[in-house]
mmCIF file of N, CA and C in Angstrom:
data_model
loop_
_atom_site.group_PDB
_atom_site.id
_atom_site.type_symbol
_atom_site.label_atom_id
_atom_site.label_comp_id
_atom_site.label_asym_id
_atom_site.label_seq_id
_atom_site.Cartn_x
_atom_site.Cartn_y
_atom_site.Cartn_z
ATOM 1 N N UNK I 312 0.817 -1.194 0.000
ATOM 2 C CA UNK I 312 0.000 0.000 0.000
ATOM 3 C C UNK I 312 0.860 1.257 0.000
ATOM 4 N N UNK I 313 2.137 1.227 0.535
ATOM 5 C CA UNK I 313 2.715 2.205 0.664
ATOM 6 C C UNK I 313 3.265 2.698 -0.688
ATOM 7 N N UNK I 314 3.449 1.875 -1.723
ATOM 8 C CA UNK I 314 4.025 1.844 -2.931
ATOM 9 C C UNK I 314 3.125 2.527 -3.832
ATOM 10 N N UNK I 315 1.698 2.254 -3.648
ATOM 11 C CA UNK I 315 0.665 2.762 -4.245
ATOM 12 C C UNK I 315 1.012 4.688 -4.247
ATOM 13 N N UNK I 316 0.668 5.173 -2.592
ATOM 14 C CA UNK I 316 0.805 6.200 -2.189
ATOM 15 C C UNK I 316 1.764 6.932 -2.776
ATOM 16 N N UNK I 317 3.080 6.424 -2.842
ATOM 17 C CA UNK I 317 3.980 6.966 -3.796
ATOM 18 C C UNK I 317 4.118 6.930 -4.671
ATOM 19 N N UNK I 318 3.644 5.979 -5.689
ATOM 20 C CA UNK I 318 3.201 6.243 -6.882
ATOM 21 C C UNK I 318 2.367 7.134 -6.910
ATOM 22 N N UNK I 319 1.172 7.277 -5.922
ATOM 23 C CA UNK I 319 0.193 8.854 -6.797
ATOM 24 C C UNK I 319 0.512 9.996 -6.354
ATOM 25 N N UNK I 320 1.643 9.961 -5.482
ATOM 26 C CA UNK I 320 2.283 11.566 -5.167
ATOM 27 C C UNK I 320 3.422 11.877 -6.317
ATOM 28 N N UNK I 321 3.855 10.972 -6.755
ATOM 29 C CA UNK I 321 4.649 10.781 -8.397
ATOM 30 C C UNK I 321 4.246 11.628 -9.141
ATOM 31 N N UNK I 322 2.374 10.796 -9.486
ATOM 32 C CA UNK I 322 2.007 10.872 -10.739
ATOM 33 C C UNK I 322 1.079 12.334 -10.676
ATOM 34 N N UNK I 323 0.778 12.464 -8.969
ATOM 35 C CA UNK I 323 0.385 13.880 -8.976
ATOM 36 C C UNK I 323 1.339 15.077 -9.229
ATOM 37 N N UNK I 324 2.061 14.792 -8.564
ATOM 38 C CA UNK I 324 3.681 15.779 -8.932
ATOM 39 C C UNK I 324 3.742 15.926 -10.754
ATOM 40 N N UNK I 325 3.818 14.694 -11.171
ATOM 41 C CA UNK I 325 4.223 14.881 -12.064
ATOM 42 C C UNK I 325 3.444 15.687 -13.001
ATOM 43 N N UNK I 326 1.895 15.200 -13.184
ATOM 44 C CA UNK I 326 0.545 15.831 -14.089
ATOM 45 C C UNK I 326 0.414 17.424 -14.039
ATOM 46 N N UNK I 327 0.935 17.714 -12.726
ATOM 47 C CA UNK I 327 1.439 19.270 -12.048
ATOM 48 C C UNK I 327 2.162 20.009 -12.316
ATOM 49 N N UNK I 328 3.062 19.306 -12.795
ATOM 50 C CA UNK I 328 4.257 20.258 -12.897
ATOM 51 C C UNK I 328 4.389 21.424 -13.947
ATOM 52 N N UNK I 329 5.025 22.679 -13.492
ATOM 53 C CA UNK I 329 4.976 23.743 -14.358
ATOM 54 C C UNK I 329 6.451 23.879 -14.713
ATOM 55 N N UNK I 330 6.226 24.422 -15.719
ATOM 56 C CA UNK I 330 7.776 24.849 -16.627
ATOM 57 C C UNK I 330 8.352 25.526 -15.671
ATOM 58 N N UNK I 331 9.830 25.592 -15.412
ATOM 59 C CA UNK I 331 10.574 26.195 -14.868
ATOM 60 C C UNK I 331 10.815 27.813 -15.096
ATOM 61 N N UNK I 332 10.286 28.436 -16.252
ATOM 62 C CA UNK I 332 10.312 29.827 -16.544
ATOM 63 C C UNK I 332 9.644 30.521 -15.733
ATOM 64 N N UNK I 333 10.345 31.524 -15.575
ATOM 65 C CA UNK I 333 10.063 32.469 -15.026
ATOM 66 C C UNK I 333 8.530 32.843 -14.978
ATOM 67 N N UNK I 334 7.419 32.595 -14.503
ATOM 68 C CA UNK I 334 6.217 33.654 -14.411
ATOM 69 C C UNK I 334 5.422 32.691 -15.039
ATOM 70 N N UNK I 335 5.704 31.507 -15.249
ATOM 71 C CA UNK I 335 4.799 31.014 -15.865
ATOM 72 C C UNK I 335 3.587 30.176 -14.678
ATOM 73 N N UNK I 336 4.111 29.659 -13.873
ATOM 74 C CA UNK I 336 3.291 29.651 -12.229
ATOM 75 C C UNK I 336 1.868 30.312 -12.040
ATOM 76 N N UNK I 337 2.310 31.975 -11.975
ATOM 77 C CA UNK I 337 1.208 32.813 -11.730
ATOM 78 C C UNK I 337 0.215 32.826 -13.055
ATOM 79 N N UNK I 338 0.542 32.787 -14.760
ATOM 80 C CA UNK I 338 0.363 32.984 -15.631
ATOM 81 C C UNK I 338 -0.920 31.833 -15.888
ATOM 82 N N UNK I 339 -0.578 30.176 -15.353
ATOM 83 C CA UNK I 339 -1.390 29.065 -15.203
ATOM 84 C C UNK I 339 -2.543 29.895 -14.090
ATOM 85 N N UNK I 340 -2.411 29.797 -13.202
ATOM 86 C CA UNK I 340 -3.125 30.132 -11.858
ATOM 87 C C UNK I 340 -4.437 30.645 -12.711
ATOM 88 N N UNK I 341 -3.970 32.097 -12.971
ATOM 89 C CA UNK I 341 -4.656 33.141 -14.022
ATOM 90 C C UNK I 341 -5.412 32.018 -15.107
ATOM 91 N N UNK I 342 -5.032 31.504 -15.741
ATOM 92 C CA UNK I 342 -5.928 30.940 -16.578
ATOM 93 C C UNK I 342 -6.675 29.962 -16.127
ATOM 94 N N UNK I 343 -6.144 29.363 -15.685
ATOM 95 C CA UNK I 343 -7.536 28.091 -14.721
ATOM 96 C C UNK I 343 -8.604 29.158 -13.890
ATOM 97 N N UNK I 344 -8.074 30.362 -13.282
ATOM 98 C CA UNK I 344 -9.218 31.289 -12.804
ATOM 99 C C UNK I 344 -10.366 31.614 -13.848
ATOM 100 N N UNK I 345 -9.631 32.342 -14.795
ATOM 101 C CA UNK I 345 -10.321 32.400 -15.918
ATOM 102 C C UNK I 345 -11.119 31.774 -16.791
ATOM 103 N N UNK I 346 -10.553 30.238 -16.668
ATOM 104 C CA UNK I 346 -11.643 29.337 -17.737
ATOM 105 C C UNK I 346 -12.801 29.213 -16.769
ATOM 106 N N UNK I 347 -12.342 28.412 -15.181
ATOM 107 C CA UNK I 347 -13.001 28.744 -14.114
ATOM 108 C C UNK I 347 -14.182 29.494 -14.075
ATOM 109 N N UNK I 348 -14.029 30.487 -14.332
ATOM 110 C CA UNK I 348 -15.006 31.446 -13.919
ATOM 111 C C UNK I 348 -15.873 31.729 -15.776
ATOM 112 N N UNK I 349 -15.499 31.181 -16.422
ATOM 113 C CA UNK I 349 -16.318 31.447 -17.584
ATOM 114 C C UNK I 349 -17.108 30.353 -17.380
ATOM 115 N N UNK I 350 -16.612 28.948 -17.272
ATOM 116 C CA UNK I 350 -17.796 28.103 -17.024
ATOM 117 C C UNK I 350 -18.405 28.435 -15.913
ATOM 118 N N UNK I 351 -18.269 28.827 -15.066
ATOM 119 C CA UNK I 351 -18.927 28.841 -13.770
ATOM 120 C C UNK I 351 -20.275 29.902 -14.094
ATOM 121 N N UNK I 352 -19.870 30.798 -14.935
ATOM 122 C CA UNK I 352 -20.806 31.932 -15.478
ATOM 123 C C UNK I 352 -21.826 30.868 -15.990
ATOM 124 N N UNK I 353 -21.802 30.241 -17.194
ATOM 125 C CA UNK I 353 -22.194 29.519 -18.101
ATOM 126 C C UNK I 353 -23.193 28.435 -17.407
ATOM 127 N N UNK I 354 -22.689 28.021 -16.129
ATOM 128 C CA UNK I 354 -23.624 26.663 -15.861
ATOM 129 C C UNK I 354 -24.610 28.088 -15.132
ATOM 130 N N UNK I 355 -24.114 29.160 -14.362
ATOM 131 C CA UNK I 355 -25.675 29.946 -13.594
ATOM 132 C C UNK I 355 -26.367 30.377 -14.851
ATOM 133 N N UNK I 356 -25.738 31.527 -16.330
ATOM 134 C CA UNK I 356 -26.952 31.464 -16.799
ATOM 135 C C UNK I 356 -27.352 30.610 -17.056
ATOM 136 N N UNK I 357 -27.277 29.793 -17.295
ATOM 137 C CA UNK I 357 -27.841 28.069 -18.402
ATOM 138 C C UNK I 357 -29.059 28.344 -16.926
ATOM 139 N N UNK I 358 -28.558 27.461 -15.338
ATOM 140 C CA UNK I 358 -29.709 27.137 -14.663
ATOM 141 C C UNK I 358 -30.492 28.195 -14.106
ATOM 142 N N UNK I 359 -30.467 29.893 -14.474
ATOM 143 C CA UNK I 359 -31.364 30.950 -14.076
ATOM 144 C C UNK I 359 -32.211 30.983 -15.484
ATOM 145 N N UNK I 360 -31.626 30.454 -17.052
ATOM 146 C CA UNK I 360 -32.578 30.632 -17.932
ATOM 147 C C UNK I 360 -33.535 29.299 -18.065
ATOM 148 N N UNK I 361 -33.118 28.525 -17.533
ATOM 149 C CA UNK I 361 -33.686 27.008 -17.596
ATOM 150 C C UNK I 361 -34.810 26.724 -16.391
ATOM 151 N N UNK I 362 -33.959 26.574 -14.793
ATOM 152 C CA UNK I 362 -34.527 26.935 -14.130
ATOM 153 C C UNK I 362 -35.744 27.339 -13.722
ATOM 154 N N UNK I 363 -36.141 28.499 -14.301
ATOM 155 C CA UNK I 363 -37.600 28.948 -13.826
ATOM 156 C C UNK I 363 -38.716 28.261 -14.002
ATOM 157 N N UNK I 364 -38.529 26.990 -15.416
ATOM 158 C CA UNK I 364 -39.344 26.408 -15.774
ATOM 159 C C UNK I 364 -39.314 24.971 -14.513
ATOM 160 N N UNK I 365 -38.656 24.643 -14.761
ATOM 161 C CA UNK I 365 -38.386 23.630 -13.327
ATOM 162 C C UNK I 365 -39.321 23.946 -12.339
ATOM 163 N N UNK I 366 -38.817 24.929 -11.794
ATOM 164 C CA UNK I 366 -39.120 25.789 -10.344
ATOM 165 C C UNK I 366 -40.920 26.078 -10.655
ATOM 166 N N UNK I 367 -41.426 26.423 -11.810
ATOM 167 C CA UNK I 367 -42.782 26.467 -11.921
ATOM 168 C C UNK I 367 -43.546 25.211 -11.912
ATOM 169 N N UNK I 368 -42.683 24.276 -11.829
ATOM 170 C CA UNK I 368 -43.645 23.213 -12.530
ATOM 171 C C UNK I 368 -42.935 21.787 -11.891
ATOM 172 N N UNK I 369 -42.950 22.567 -10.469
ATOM 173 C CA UNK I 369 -42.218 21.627 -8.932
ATOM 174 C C UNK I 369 -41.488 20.403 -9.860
ATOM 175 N N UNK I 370 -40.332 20.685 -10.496
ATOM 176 C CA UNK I 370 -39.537 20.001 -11.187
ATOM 177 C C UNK I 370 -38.367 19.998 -10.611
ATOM 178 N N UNK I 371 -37.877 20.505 -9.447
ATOM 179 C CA UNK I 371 -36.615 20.474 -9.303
ATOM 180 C C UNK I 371 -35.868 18.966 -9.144
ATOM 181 N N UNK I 372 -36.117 18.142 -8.309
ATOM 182 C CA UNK I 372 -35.515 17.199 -8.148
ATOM 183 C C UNK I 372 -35.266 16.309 -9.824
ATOM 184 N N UNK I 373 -36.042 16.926 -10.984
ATOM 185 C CA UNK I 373 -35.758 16.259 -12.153
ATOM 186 C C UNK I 373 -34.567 16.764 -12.383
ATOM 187 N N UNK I 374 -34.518 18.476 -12.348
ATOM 188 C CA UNK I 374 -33.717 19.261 -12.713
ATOM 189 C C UNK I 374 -32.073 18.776 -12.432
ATOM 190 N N UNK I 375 -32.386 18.542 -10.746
ATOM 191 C CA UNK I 375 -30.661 17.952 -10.618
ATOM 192 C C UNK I 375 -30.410 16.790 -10.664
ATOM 193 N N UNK I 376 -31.735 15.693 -11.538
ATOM 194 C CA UNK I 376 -31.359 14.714 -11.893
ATOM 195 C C UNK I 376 -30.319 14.913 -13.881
ATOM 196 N N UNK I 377 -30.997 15.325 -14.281
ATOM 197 C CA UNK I 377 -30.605 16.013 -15.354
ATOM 198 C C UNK I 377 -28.914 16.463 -15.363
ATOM 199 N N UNK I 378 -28.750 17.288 -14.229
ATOM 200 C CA UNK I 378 -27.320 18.155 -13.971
ATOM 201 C C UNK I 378 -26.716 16.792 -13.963
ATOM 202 N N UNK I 379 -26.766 15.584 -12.934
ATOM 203 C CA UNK I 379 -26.559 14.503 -12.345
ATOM 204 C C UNK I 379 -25.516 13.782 -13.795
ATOM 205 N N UNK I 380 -26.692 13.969 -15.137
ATOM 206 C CA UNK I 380 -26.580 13.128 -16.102
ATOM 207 C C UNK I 380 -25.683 13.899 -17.134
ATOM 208 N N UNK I 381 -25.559 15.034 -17.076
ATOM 209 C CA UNK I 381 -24.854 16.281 -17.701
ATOM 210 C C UNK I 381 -23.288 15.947 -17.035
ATOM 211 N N UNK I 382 -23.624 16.069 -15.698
ATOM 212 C CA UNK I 382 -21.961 16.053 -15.032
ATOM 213 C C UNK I 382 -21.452 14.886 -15.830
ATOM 214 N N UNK I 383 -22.376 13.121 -15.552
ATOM 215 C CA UNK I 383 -21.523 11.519 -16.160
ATOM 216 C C UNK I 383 -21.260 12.186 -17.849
ATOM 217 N N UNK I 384 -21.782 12.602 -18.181
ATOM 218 C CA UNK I 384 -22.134 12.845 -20.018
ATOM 219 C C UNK I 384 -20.200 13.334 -20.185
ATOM 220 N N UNK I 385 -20.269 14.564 -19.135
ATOM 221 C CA UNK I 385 -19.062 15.366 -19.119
ATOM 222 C C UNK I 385 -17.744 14.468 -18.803
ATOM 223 N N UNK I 386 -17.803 13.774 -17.591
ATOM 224 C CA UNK I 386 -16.812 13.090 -17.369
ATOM 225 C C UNK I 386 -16.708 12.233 -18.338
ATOM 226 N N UNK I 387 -17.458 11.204 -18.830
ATOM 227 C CA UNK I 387 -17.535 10.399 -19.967
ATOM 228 C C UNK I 387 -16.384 10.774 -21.287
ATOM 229 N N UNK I 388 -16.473 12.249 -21.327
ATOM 230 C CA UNK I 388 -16.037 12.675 -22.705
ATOM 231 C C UNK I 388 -14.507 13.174 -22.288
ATOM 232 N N UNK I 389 -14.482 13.234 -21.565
ATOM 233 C CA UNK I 389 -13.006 14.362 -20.783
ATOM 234 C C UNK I 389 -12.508 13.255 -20.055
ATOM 235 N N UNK I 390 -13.140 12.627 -19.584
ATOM 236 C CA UNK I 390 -12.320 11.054 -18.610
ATOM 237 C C UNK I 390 -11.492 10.616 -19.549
ATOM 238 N N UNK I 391 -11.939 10.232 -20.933
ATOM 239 C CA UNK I 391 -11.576 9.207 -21.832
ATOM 240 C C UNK I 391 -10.618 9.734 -22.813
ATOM 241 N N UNK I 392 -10.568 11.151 -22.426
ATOM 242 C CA UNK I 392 -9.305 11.462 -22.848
ATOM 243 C C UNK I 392 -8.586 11.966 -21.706
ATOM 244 N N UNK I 393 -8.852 12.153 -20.784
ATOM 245 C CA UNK I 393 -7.434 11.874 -19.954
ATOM 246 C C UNK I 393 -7.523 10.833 -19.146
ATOM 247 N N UNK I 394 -8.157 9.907 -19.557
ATOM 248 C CA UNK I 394 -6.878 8.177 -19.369
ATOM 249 C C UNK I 394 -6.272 8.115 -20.172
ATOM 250 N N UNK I 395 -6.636 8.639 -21.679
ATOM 251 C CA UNK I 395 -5.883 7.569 -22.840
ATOM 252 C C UNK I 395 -4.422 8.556 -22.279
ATOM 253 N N UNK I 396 -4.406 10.135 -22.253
ATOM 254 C CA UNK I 396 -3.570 10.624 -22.097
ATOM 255 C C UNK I 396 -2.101 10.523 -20.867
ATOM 256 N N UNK I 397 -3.076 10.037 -19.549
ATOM 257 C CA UNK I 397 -2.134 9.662 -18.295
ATOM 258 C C UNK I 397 -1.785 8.064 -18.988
ATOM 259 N N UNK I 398 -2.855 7.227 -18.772
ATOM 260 C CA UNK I 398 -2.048 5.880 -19.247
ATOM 261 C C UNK I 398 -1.532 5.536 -20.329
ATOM 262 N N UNK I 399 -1.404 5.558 -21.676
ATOM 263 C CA UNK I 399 -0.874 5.557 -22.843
ATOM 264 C C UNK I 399 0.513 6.490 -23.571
ATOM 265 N N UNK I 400 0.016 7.893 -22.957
ATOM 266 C CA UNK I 400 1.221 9.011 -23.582
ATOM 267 C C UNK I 400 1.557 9.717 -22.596
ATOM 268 N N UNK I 401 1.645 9.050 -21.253
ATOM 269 C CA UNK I 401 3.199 9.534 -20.170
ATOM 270 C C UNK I 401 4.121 9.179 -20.366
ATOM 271 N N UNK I 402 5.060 10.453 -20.196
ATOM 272 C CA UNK I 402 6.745 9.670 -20.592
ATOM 273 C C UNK I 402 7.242 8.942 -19.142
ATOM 274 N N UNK I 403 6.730 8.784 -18.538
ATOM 275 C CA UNK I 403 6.756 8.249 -17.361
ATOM 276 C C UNK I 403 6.792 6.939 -16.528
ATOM 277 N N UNK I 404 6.116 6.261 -18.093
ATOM 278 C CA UNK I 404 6.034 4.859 -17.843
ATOM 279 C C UNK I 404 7.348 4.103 -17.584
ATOM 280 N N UNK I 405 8.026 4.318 -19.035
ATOM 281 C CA UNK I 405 8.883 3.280 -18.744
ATOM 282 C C UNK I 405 9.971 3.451 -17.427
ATOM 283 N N UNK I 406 9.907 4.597 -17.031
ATOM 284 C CA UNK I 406 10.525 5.633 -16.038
ATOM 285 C C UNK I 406 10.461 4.242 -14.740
ATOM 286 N N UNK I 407 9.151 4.592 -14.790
ATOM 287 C CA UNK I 407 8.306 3.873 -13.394
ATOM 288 C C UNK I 407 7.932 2.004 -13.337
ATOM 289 N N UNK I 408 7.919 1.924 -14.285
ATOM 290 C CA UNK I 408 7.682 0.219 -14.500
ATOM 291 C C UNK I 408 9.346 -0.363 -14.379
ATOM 292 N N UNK I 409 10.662 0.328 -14.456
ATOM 293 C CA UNK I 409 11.927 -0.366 -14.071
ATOM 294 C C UNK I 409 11.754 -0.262 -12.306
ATOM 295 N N UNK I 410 11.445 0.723 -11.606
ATOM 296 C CA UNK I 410 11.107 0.320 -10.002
ATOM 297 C C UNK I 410 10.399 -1.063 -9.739
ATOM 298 N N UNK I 411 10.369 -1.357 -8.275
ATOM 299 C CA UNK I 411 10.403 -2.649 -8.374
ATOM 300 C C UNK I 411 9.152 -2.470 -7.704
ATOM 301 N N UNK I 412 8.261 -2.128 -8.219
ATOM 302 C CA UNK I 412 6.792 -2.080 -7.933
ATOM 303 C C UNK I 412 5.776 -2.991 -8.988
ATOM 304 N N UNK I 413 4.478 -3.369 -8.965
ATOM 305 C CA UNK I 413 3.869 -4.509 -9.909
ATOM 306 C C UNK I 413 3.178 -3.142 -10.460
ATOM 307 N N UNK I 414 2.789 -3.591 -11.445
ATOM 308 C CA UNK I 414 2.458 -2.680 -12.846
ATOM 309 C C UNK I 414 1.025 -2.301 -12.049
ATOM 310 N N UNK I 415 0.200 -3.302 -11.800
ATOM 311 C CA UNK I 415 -1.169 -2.996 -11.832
ATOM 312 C C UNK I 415 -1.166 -1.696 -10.363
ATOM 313 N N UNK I 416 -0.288 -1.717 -9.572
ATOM 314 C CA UNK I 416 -0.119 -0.617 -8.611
ATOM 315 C C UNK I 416 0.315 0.674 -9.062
ATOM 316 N N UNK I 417 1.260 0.668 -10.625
ATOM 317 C CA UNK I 417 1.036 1.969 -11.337
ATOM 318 C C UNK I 417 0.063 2.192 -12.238
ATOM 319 N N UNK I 418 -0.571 1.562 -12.473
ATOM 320 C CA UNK I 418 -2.139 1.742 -13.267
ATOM 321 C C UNK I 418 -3.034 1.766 -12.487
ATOM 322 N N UNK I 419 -3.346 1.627 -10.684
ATOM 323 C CA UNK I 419 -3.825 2.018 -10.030
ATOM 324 C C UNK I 419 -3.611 3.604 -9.370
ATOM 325 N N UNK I 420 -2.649 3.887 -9.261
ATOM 326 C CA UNK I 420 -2.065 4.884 -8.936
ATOM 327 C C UNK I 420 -2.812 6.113 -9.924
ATOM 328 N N UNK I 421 -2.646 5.988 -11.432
ATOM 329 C CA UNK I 421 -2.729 6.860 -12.744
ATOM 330 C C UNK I 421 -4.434 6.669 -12.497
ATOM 331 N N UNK I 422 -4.912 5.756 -12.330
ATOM 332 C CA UNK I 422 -6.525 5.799 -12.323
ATOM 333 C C UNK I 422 -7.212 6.391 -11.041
ATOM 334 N N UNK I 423 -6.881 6.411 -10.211
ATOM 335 C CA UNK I 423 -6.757 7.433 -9.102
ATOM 336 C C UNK I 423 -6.722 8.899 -8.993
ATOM 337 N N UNK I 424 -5.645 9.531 -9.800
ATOM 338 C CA UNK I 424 -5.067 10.644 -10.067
ATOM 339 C C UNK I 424 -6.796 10.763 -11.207
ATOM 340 N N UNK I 425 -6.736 9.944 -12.330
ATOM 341 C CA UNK I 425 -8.162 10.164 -13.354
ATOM 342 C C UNK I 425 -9.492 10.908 -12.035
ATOM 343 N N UNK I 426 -9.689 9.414 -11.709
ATOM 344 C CA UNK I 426 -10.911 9.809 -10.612
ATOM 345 C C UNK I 426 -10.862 10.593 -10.177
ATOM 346 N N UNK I 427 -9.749 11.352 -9.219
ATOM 347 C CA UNK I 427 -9.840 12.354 -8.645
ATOM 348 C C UNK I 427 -9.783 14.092 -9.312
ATOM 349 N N UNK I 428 -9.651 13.802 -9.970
ATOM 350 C CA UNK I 428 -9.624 15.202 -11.277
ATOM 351 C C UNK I 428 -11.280 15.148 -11.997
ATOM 352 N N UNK I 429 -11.601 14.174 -12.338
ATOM 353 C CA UNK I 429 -12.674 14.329 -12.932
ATOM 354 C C UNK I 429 -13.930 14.325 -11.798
ATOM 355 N N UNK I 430 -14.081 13.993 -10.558
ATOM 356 C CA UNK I 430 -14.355 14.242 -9.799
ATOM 357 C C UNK I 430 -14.294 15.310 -8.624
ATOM 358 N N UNK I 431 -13.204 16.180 -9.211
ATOM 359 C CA UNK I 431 -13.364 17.238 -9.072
ATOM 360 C C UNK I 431 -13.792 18.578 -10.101
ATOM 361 N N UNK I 432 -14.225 18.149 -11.319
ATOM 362 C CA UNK I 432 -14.909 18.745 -12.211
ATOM 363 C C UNK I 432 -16.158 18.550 -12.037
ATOM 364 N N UNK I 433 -16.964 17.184 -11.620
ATOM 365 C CA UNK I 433 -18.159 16.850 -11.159
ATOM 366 C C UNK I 433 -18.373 18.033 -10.431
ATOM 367 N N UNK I 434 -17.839 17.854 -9.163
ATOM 368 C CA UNK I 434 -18.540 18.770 -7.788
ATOM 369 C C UNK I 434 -18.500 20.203 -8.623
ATOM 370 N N UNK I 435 -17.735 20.610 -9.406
ATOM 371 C CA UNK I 435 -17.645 22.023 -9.377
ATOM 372 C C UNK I 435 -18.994 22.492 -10.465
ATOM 373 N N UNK I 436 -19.342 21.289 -11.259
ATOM 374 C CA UNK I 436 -20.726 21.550 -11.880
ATOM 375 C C UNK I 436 -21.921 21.293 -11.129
ATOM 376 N N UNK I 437 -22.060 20.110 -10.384
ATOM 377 C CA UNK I 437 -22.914 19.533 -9.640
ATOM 378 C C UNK I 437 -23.614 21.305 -8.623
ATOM 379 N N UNK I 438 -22.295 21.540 -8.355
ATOM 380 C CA UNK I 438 -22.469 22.790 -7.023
ATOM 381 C C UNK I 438 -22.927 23.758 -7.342
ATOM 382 N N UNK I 439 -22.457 24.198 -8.694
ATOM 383 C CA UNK I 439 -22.929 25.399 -9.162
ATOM 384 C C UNK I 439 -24.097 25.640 -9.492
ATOM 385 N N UNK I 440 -24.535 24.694 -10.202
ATOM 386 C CA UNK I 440 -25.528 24.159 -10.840
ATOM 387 C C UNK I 440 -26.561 24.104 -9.552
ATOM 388 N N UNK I 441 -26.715 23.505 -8.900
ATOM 389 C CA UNK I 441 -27.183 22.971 -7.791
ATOM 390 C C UNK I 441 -27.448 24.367 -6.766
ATOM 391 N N UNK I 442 -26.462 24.591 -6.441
ATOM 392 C CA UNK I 442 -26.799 26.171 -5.580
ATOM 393 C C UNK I 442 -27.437 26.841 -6.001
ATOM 394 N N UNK I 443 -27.516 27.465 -7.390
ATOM 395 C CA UNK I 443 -28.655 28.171 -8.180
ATOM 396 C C UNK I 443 -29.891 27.954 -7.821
ATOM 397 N N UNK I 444 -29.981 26.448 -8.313
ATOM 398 C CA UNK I 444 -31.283 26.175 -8.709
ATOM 399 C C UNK I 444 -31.383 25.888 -7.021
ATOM 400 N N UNK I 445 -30.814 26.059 -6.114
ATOM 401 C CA UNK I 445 -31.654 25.879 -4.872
ATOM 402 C C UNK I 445 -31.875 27.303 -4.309
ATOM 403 N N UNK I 446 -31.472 28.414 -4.668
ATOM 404 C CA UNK I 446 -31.629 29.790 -4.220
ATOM 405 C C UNK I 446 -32.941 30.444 -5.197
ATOM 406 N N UNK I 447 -32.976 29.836 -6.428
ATOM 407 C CA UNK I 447 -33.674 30.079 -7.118
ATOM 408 C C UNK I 447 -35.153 29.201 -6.830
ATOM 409 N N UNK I 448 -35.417 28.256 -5.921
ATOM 410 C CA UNK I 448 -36.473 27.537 -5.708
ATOM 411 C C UNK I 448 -36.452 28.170 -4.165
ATOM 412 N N UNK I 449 -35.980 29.235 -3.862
ATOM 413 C CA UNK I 449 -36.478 29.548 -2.359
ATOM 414 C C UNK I 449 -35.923 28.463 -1.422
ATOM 415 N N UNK I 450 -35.106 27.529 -1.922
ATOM 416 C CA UNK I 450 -34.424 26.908 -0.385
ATOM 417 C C UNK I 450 -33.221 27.332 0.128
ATOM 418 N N UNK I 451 -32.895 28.432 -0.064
ATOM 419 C CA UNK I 451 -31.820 28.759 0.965
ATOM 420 C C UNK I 451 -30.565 27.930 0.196
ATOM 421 N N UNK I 452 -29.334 28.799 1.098
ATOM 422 C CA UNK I 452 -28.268 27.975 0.301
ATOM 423 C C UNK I 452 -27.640 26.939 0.999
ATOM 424 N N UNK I 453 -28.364 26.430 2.000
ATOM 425 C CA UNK I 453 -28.023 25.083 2.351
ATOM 426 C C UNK I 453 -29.030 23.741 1.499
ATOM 427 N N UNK I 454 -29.528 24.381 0.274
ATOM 428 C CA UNK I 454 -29.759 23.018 -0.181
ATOM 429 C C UNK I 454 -28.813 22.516 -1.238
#
């Protein structure tokens, strides 16, 4: 188990890593804010123009069944290219398969690192999405 662990602090390190130039650090930051916040725009108007119809027509729980099926739709399409991309076209492999670790613990490791990235794209639609349409149905933002 311990081998695992270090393999996904590896493969997290590694998927991470920024060019050594100068400014390029802050320059990433800035753009993940930026795409960030354009989708983030994009899923509230989508569920304030969508939404109301829901909300009239005591639909909500369809509504974030829907988001539910939008988020798998999303991961589906973006998962499947970054597995082919972590497991197939890391230069990393052959790097890591001469350690004396069993393969299926670095293909556990890389599928891990998957899950947890695309599962963190989930929550960030699920939430957005979801908070709206619960401020927008009058439940407060603890729904």
């Amino acid at each position: 188990m311990s081998s695992f662990w270090t393999l996904f602090k590896v493969t997290l390190k590694n998927m991470l890593r920024f060019d050594r130039k100068k400014g390029t650090l802050p320059l990433m930051i800035v753009g993940f804010a930026a795409v960030g916040l354009v989708f983030g725009f994009m899923i509230v108007a989508g569920t304030l123009g969508i939404g109301q119809y829901f909300v009239e027509y005591d639909a909500v729980p369809e509504f974030l069944t829907i988001l539910f099926l939008v988020t798998q739709a999303v991961v589906l399409i973006f998962g499947t290219a970054t597995i082919v991309g972590v497991m197939f076209f890391s230069r990393d492999t052959e790097f890591v398969l001469a350690l004396p670790v069993k393969s299926s613990v670095l293909f556990f490791a890389k599928l891990t690192y998957v899950y947890l990235t695309e599962l963190l794209i989930s929550a960030f639609v699920v939430l957005t999405g979801g908070i709206t349409m619960g401020l927008m149905a009058g439940m407060g933002g603890g729904y």
